[in-house]
Short mmCIF file of C-alpha atoms in Angstrom, two decimals:
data_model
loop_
_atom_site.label_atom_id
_atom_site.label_comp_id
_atom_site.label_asym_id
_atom_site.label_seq_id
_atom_site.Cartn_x
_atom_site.Cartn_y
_atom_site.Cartn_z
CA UNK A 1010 0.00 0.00 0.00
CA UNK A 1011 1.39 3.36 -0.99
CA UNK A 1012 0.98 6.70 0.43
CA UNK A 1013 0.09 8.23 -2.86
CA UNK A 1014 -3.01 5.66 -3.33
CA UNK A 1015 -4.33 6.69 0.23
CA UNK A 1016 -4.60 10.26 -0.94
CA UNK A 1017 -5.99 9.36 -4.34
CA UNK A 1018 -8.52 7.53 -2.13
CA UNK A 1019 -9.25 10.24 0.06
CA UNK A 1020 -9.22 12.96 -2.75
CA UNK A 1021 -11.94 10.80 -4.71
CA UNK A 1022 -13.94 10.18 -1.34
CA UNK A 1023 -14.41 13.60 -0.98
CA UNK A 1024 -15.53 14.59 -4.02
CA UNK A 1025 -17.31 11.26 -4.57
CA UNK A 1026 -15.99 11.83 -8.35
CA UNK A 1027 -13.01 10.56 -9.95
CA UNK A 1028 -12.59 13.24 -12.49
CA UNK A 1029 -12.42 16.14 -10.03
CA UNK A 1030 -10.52 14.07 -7.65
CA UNK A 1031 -7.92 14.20 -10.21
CA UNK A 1032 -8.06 17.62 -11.26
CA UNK A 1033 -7.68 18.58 -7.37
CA UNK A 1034 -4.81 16.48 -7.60
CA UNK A 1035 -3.39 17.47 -10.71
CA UNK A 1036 -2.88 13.76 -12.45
CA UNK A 1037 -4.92 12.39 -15.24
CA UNK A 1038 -8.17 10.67 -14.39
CA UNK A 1039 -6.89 7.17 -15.48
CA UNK A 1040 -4.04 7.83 -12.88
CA UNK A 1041 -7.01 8.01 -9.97
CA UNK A 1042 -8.71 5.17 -11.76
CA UNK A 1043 -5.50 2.85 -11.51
CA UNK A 1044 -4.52 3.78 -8.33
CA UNK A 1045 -7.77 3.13 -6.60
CA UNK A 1046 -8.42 -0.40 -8.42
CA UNK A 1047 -4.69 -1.35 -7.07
CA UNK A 1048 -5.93 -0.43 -4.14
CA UNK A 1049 -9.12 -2.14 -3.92
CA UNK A 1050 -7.41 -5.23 -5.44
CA UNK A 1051 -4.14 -5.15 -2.47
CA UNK A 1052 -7.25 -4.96 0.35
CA UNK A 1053 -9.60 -7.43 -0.99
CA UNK A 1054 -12.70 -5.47 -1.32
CA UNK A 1055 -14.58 -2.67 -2.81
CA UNK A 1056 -14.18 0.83 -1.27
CA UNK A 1057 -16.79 2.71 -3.80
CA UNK A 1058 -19.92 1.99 -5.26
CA UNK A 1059 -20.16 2.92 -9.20
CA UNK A 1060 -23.20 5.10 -9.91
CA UNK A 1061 -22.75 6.71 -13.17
CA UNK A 1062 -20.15 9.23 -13.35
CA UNK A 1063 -20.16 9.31 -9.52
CA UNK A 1064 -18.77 6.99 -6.87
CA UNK A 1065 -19.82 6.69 -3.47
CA UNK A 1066 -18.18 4.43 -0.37
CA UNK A 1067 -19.51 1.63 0.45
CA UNK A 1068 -20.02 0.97 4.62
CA UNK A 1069 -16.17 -0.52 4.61
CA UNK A 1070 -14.89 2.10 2.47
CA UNK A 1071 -16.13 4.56 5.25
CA UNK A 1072 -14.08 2.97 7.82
CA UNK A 1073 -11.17 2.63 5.72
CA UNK A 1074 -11.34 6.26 5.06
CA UNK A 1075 -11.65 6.96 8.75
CA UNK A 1076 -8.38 5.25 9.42
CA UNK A 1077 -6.72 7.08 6.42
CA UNK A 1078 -7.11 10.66 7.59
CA UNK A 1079 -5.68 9.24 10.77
CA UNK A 1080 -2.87 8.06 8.97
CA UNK A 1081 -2.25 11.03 6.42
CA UNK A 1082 -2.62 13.42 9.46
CA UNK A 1083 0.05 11.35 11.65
CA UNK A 1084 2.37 11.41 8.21
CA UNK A 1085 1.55 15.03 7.41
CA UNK A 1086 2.21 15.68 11.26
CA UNK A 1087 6.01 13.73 11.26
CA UNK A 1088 6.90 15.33 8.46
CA UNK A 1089 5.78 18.95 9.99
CA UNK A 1090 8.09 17.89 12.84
CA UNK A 1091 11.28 17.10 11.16
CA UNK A 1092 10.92 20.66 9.15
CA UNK A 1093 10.48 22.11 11.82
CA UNK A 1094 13.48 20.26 13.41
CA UNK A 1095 15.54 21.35 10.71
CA UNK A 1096 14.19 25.00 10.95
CA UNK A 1097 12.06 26.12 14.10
CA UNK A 1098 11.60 28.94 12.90
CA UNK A 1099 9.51 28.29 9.45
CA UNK A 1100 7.14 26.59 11.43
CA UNK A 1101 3.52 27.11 11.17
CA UNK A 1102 1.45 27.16 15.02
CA UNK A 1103 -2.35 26.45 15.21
CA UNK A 1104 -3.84 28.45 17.82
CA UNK A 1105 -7.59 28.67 19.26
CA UNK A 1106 -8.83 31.25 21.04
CA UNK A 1107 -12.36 32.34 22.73
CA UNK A 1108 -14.29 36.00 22.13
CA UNK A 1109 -12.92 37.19 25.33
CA UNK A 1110 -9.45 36.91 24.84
CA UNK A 1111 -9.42 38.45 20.49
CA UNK A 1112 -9.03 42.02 21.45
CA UNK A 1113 -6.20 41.84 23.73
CA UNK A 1114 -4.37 39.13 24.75
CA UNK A 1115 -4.06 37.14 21.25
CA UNK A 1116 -2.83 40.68 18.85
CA UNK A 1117 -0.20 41.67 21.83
CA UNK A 1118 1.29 38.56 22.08
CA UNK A 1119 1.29 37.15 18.67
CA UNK A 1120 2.91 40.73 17.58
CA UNK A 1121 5.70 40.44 20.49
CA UNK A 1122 6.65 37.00 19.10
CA UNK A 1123 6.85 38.57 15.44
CA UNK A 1124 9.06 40.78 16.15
CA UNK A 1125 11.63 37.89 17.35
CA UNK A 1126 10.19 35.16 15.28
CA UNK A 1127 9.26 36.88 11.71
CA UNK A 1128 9.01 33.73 10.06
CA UNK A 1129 7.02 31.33 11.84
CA UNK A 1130 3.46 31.14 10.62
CA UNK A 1131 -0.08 31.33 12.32
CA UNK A 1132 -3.08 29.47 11.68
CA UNK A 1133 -5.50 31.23 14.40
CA UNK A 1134 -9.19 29.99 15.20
CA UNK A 1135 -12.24 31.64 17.03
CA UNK A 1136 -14.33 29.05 19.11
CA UNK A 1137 -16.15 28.42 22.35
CA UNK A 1138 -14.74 27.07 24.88
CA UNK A 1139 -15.84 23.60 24.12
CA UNK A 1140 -15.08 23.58 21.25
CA UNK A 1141 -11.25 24.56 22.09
CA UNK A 1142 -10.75 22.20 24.62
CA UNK A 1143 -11.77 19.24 22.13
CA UNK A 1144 -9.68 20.78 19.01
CA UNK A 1145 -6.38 20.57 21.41
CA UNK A 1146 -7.69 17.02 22.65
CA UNK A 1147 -7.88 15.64 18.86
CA UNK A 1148 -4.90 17.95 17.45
CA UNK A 1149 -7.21 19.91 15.21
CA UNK A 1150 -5.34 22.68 17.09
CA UNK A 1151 -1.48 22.86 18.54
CA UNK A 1152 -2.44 25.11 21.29
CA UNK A 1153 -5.57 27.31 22.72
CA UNK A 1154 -6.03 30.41 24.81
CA UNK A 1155 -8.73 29.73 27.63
CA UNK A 1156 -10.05 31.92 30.47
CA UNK A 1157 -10.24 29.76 33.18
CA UNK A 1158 -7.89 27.53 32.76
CA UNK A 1159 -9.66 24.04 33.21
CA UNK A 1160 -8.59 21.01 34.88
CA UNK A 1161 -5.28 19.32 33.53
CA UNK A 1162 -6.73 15.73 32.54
CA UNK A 1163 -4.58 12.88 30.85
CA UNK A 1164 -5.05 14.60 27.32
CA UNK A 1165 -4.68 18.18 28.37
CA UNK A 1166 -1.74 20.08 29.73
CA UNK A 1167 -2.02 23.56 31.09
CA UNK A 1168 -0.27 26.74 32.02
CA UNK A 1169 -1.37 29.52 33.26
CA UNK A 1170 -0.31 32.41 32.50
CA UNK A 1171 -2.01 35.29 34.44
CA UNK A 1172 -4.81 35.80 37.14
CA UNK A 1173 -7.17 38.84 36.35
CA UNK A 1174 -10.02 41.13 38.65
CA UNK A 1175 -13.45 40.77 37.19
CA UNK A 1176 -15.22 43.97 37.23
CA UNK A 1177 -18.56 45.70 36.92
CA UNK A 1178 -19.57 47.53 33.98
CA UNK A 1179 -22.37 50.76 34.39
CA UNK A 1180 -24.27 52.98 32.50
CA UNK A 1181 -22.41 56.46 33.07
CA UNK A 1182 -25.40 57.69 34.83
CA UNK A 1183 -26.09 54.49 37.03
CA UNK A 1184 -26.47 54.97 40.75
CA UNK A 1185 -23.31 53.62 41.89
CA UNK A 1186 -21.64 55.35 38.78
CA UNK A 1187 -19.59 57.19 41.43
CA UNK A 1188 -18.69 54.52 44.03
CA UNK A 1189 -15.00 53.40 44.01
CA UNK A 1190 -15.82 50.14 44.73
CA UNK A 1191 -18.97 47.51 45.52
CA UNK A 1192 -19.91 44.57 46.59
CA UNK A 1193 -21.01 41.99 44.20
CA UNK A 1194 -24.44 41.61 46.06
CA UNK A 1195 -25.10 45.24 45.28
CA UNK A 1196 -26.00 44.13 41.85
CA UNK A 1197 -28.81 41.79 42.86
CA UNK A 1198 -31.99 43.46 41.24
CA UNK A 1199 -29.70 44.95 38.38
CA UNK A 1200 -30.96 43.79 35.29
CA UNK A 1201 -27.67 42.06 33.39
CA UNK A 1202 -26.65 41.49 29.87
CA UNK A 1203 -24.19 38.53 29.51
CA UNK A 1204 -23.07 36.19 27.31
CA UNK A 1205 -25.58 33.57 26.45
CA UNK A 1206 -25.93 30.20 27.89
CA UNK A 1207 -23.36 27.55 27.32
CA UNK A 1208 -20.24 30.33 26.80
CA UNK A 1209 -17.80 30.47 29.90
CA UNK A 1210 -18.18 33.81 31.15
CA UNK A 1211 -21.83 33.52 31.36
CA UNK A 1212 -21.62 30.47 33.70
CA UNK A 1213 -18.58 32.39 35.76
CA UNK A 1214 -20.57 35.60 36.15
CA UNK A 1215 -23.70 32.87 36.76
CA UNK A 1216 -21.80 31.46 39.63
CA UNK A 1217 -20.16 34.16 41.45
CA UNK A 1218 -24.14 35.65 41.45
CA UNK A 1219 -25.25 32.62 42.83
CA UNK A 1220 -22.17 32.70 45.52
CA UNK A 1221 -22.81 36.21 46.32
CA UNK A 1222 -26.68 34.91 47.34
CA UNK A 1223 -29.05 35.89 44.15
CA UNK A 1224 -29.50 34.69 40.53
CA UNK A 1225 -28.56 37.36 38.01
CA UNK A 1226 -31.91 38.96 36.04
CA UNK A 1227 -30.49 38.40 32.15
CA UNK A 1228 -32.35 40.76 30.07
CA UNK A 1229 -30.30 40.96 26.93
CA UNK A 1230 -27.41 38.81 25.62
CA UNK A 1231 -24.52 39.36 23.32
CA UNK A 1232 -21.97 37.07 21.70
CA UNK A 1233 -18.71 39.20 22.34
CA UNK A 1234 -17.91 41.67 24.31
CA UNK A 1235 -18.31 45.13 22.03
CA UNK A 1236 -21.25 43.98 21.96
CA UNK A 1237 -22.27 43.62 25.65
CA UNK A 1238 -20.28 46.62 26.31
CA UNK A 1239 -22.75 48.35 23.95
CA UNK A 1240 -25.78 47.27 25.45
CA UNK A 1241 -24.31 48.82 28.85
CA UNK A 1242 -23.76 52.24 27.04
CA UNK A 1243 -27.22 52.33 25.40
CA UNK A 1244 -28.66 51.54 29.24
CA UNK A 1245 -29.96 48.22 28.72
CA UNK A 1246 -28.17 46.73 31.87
CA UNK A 1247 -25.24 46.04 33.69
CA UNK A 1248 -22.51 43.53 33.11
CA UNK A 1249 -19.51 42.05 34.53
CA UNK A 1250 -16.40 41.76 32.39
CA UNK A 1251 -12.63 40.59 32.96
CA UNK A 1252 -9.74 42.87 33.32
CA UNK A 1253 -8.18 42.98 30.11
CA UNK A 1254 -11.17 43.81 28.41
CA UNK A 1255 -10.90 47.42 29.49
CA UNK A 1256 -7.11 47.63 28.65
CA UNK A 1257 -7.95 49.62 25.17
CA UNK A 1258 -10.55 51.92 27.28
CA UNK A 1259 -13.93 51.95 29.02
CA UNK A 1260 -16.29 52.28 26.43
CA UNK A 1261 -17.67 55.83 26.13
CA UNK A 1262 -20.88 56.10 28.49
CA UNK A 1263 -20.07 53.63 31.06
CA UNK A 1264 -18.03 53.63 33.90
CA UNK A 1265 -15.73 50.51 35.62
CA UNK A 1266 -16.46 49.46 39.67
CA UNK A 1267 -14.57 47.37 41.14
CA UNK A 1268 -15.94 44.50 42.97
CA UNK A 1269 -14.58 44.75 46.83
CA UNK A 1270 -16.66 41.40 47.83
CA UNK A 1271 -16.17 38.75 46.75
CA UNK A 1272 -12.69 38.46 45.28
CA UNK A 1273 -13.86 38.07 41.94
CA UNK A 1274 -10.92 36.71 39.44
CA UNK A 1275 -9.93 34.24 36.66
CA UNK A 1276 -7.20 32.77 35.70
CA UNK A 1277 -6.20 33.13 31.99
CA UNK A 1278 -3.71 30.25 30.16
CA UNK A 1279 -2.79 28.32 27.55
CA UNK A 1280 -3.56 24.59 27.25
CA UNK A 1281 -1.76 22.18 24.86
CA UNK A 1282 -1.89 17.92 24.42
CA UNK A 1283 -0.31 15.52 26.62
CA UNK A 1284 -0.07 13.14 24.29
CA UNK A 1285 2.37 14.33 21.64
CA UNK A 1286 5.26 16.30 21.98
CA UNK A 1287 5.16 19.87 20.87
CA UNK A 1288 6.64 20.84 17.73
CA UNK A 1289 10.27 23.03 18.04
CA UNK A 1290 8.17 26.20 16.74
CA UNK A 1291 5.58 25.57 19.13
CA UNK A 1292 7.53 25.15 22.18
CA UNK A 1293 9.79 28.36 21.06
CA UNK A 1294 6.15 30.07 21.06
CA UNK A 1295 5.16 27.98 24.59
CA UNK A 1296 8.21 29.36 25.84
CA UNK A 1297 7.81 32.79 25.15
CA UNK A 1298 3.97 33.07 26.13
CA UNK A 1299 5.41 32.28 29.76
CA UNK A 1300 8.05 34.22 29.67
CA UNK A 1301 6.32 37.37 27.74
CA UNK A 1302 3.21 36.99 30.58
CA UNK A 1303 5.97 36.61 33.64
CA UNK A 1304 7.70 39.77 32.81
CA UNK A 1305 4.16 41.53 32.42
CA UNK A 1306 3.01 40.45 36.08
CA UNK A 1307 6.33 41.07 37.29
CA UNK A 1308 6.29 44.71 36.42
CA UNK A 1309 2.90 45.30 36.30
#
């Protein structure tokens, strides 16, 4: 079995036509034809069904092509590790990251390692947290950004990086708009606007509520944070957002409070799999998020 007829195979399978598999592949058609018939004769069995021009997989040509993109990934992933061996820094690093964490913390990083590392390559992706989590646990991503850091598990590593104050956000001409500070159970017949269910910072603001002794009243509900900032401005409600998303400013129309009771804080890190080692350009980045974050805290 050759590598070349497992990506014929997979080419055609996705395209369920041999004609545009080969185009995508740049061979002639009879190439695709040959390969895949060697390849159904070497395993003893069909992998597509004939119907017309088309082809479709039959049930064992499914599984088959299951195991294949394991395979081609593992290849494609080797031979990403001994380029990378031979030159860390043309390396290309997968990274996830969640709404919370776009504005700030992923543009003033990744521009700090450019400046040392011009030539290593980013392949960046927005998600929930969820979804993150799973992407580093299947290696659809190298590493992800997360605020809180969860558990370390046996397919999950995790470092944090830094711990930061949660605070309130207020319409300018809010009752408490000219406290220093208050206490999260201040807030309890505030109407909020949060994330919606099933993102992180809704079920952190969610608990610290519920610690503090009352269940927030959601009104309104926005999928990043511009937008929940602007709902604040526009007097819809209140809201309770992490440090660094005031580091630009605080959004014209609102002011910050800070929350004296509870101490109200997350941690903020990067997570990355246990069960392969990191690539040379992604432990060069690894190394530099801690370091980069460390000097931050240290001085600031």
């Amino acid at each position: 079995m050759e590598l070349r007829q497992l990506r014929y195979f997979v080419a055609v399978a996705e395209r369920e036509h041999i004609s545009e598999a080969a185009e995508s592949l740049h061979v002639a058609q009879s190439a695709v034809s040959r390969q895949i018939a060697n390849l159904e004769t070497e395993l003893g069995t069909e992998l597509f069904e004939r119907i017309g021009r088309n082809v479709k997989l039959t049930s064992i040509g499914k599984v088959f092509l299951e195991h294949s993109l394991i395979a081609l990934e593992a290849i494609d992933f080797a031979k990403k590790q001994i380029d990378e061996y031979l030159d860390p820094e043309q390396g290309t690093i997968k990274i996830g990251f969640p709404t919370s964490l776009a504005s700030f913390l992923l543009p003033t990083v990744i521009s700090a390692f450019k400046k040392e590392h011009p030539n290593v390559s980013f392949h960046l992706r927005q998600g929930s947290y969820r979804y993150l989590i799973n992407a580093v646990k299947t290696r659809e991503l190298n590493l992800a950004f997360l605020g809180p850091v969860p558990k370390k598990d046996e397919t999950i590593d995790t470092k944090i990086l830094f711990t930061e104050k949660i605070s309130a956000l207020l319409p300018a001409n809010h009752k408490f708009a000219q406290k220093a500070e208050i206490q999260l159970a201040d807030l309890r017949e505030e109407p909020f606007v949060l994330f919606p269910q099933g993102y992180i910072l809704n079920k952190v603001v969610v608990d610290a509520c519920k610690s503090a002794g009352f269940a927030p009243n959601v009104t309104s509900e926005g999928e990043d944070m511009d937008a929940l900032k602007g709902l604040v401005a526009a007097g819809i409600g209140i809201t309770l957002l992490p440090e660094s998303a005031f580091y630009d400013s605080t959004p014209r129309r609102t002011v910050r409070i800070n929350i004296s009771e509870p101490n109200f804080t997350r941690n903020v890190g990067v997570i990355f799999p246990v069960s392969r080692d990191l690539a040379p350009s992604e432990q060069i980045f690894l190394d530099f998020v801690t370091d980069f974050f460390s000097r931050l805290t240290q001085f600031g």
